[in-house]
């Protein structure tokens, strides 16, 4: 067993010797250095990286993000510089770093990727060594008295100084109004053309189709709660606009509720509709995350509101037709009587 261990040690030594010979033959290494070994918390310091590499080799410097480690932030990066040395070149970049933790902070080894040419997909790495910097807490002198806060000095502004701003504001306001006018004009033109070309689809049909599509999309089941509630409220907004001529698309949830409460719909249904709008606003603007039961309840509330409000709309239309018939019948009765009175006169 001893001779086997001896042979294994010789093989490992040969492998390590070969790797070291390759490394030194290529003469590739990375070195890191800092301009100071202690700083105050939040005080910037420089960390320079030098890479010794053959002239034809290519280094990938796109490895740094906003942080070097969980304790060290990268404030900025310098331009990359090169210094030729014989057949090699030393490529350098300086990182300006800062740490807000205190004590000894470790600067981890940085793995610099390189390849033999720009077209070579095979890459290797050389690493800088571990380094440490001591971060001292910022000391506060509590022995001195607090100084009073100085208020800003008021400076009078002349009319000549404000003239460019006033003129610019007037021109900007005119441009904004002109842009709004042109956009509205274009939208109205497009809307009129679409109305002339496409037949009008009843709002209830569109709402039912969209609700069915939303149910089959499984948005909230896929973790897309915000998209789910946005689509759900957009469907009911478009339905209210098409069915009751309520400009719900441009209204806030509170404004929509004010208009809906004017309709003679069951108060329980309106209350559930209101709860769903509140939940939708919390999801869209406060990043709330309702549970599955709340998501299903929201869908059922909107679906019930659409169907019940449509029944109410149909009943109101039926009453209008009946009242119009009654008024027409009474007018027809009054005509002969009026004619007889005129003839008798």
JSON list of N, CA, C and O in Angstrom, two decimals, residues 6 36 58 73 75 83 129 134 181 183 226 332 340:
[
{"chain": "A", "resi": 6, "resn": "UNK", "atom": "N", "xyz": [3.04, 6.19, -2.75]},
{"chain": "A", "resi": 6, "resn": "UNK", "atom": "CA", "xyz": [4.22, 6.87, -3.26]},
{"chain": "A", "resi": 6, "resn": "UNK", "atom": "C", "xyz": [4.06, 7.20, -4.75]},
{"chain": "A", "resi": 6, "resn": "UNK", "atom": "O", "xyz": [4.36, 8.32, -5.19]},
{"chain": "A", "resi": 36, "resn": "UNK", "atom": "N", "xyz": [-5.08, 52.36, 0.13]},
{"chain": "A", "resi": 36, "resn": "UNK", "atom": "CA", "xyz": [-5.00, 52.57, 1.57]},
{"chain": "A", "resi": 36, "resn": "UNK", "atom": "C", "xyz": [-5.54, 51.33, 2.27]},
{"chain": "A", "resi": 36, "resn": "UNK", "atom": "O", "xyz": [-6.37, 50.61, 1.70]},
{"chain": "A", "resi": 58, "resn": "UNK", "atom": "N", "xyz": [-7.28, 38.33, -25.22]},
{"chain": "A", "resi": 58, "resn": "UNK", "atom": "CA", "xyz": [-8.40, 39.26, -25.01]},
{"chain": "A", "resi": 58, "resn": "UNK", "atom": "C", "xyz": [-8.97, 39.05, -23.61]},
{"chain": "A", "resi": 58, "resn": "UNK", "atom": "O", "xyz": [-9.20, 37.91, -23.19]},
{"chain": "A", "resi": 73, "resn": "UNK", "atom": "N", "xyz": [-19.51, 48.23, -2.23]},
{"chain": "A", "resi": 73, "resn": "UNK", "atom": "CA", "xyz": [-20.20, 48.78, -3.39]},
{"chain": "A", "resi": 73, "resn": "UNK", "atom": "C", "xyz": [-19.18, 49.37, -4.36]},
{"chain": "A", "resi": 73, "resn": "UNK", "atom": "O", "xyz": [-18.17, 49.94, -3.95]},
{"chain": "A", "resi": 75, "resn": "UNK", "atom": "N", "xyz": [-18.49, 52.26, -6.80]},
{"chain": "A", "resi": 75, "resn": "UNK", "atom": "CA", "xyz": [-18.98, 53.61, -7.09]},
{"chain": "A", "resi": 75, "resn": "UNK", "atom": "C", "xyz": [-18.75, 53.96, -8.55]},
{"chain": "A", "resi": 75, "resn": "UNK", "atom": "O", "xyz": [-19.64, 54.48, -9.22]},
{"chain": "A", "resi": 83, "resn": "UNK", "atom": "N", "xyz": [-0.15, 48.67, -20.71]},
{"chain": "A", "resi": 83, "resn": "UNK", "atom": "CA", "xyz": [1.27, 48.99, -20.68]},
{"chain": "A", "resi": 83, "resn": "UNK", "atom": "C", "xyz": [2.05, 47.82, -21.27]},
{"chain": "A", "resi": 83, "resn": "UNK", "atom": "O", "xyz": [2.10, 46.74, -20.67]},
{"chain": "A", "resi": 129, "resn": "UNK", "atom": "N", "xyz": [-5.59, 38.03, -5.47]},
{"chain": "A", "resi": 129, "resn": "UNK", "atom": "CA", "xyz": [-5.48, 37.42, -4.16]},
{"chain": "A", "resi": 129, "resn": "UNK", "atom": "C", "xyz": [-6.49, 38.08, -3.20]},
{"chain": "A", "resi": 129, "resn": "UNK", "atom": "O", "xyz": [-7.06, 39.13, -3.49]},
{"chain": "A", "resi": 134, "resn": "UNK", "atom": "N", "xyz": [-9.59, 47.86, 6.53]},
{"chain": "A", "resi": 134, "resn": "UNK", "atom": "CA", "xyz": [-10.25, 48.12, 7.80]},
{"chain": "A", "resi": 134, "resn": "UNK", "atom": "C", "xyz": [-11.13, 49.36, 7.66]},
{"chain": "A", "resi": 134, "resn": "UNK", "atom": "O", "xyz": [-10.67, 50.43, 7.28]},
{"chain": "A", "resi": 181, "resn": "UNK", "atom": "N", "xyz": [-54.51, 68.82, -28.60]},
{"chain": "A", "resi": 181, "resn": "UNK", "atom": "CA", "xyz": [-55.57, 69.04, -29.60]},
{"chain": "A", "resi": 181, "resn": "UNK", "atom": "C", "xyz": [-55.40, 68.13, -30.81]},
{"chain": "A", "resi": 181, "resn": "UNK", "atom": "O", "xyz": [-56.35, 67.51, -31.30]},
{"chain": "A", "resi": 183, "resn": "UNK", "atom": "N", "xyz": [-53.70, 65.28, -30.98]},
{"chain": "A", "resi": 183, "resn": "UNK", "atom": "CA", "xyz": [-53.89, 63.88, -30.61]},
{"chain": "A", "resi": 183, "resn": "UNK", "atom": "C", "xyz": [-55.37, 63.54, -30.48]},
{"chain": "A", "resi": 183, "resn": "UNK", "atom": "O", "xyz": [-55.84, 62.51, -30.99]},
{"chain": "A", "resi": 226, "resn": "UNK", "atom": "N", "xyz": [-51.09, 41.23, -10.73]},
{"chain": "A", "resi": 226, "resn": "UNK", "atom": "CA", "xyz": [-51.29, 42.60, -11.19]},
{"chain": "A", "resi": 226, "resn": "UNK", "atom": "C", "xyz": [-51.94, 42.62, -12.57]},
{"chain": "A", "resi": 226, "resn": "UNK", "atom": "O", "xyz": [-52.89, 43.36, -12.82]},
{"chain": "A", "resi": 332, "resn": "UNK", "atom": "N", "xyz": [-102.99, 59.97, -29.21]},
{"chain": "A", "resi": 332, "resn": "UNK", "atom": "CA", "xyz": [-103.95, 59.64, -30.29]},
{"chain": "A", "resi": 332, "resn": "UNK", "atom": "C", "xyz": [-105.39, 59.80, -29.84]},
{"chain": "A", "resi": 332, "resn": "UNK", "atom": "O", "xyz": [-106.27, 60.18, -30.62]},
{"chain": "A", "resi": 340, "resn": "UNK", "atom": "N", "xyz": [-112.95, 67.75, -32.42]},
{"chain": "A", "resi": 340, "resn": "UNK", "atom": "CA", "xyz": [-114.38, 68.03, -32.19]},
{"chain": "A", "resi": 340, "resn": "UNK", "atom": "C", "xyz": [-114.57, 69.39, -31.54]},
{"chain": "A", "resi": 340, "resn": "UNK", "atom": "O", "xyz": [-115.52, 70.14, -31.86]}
]
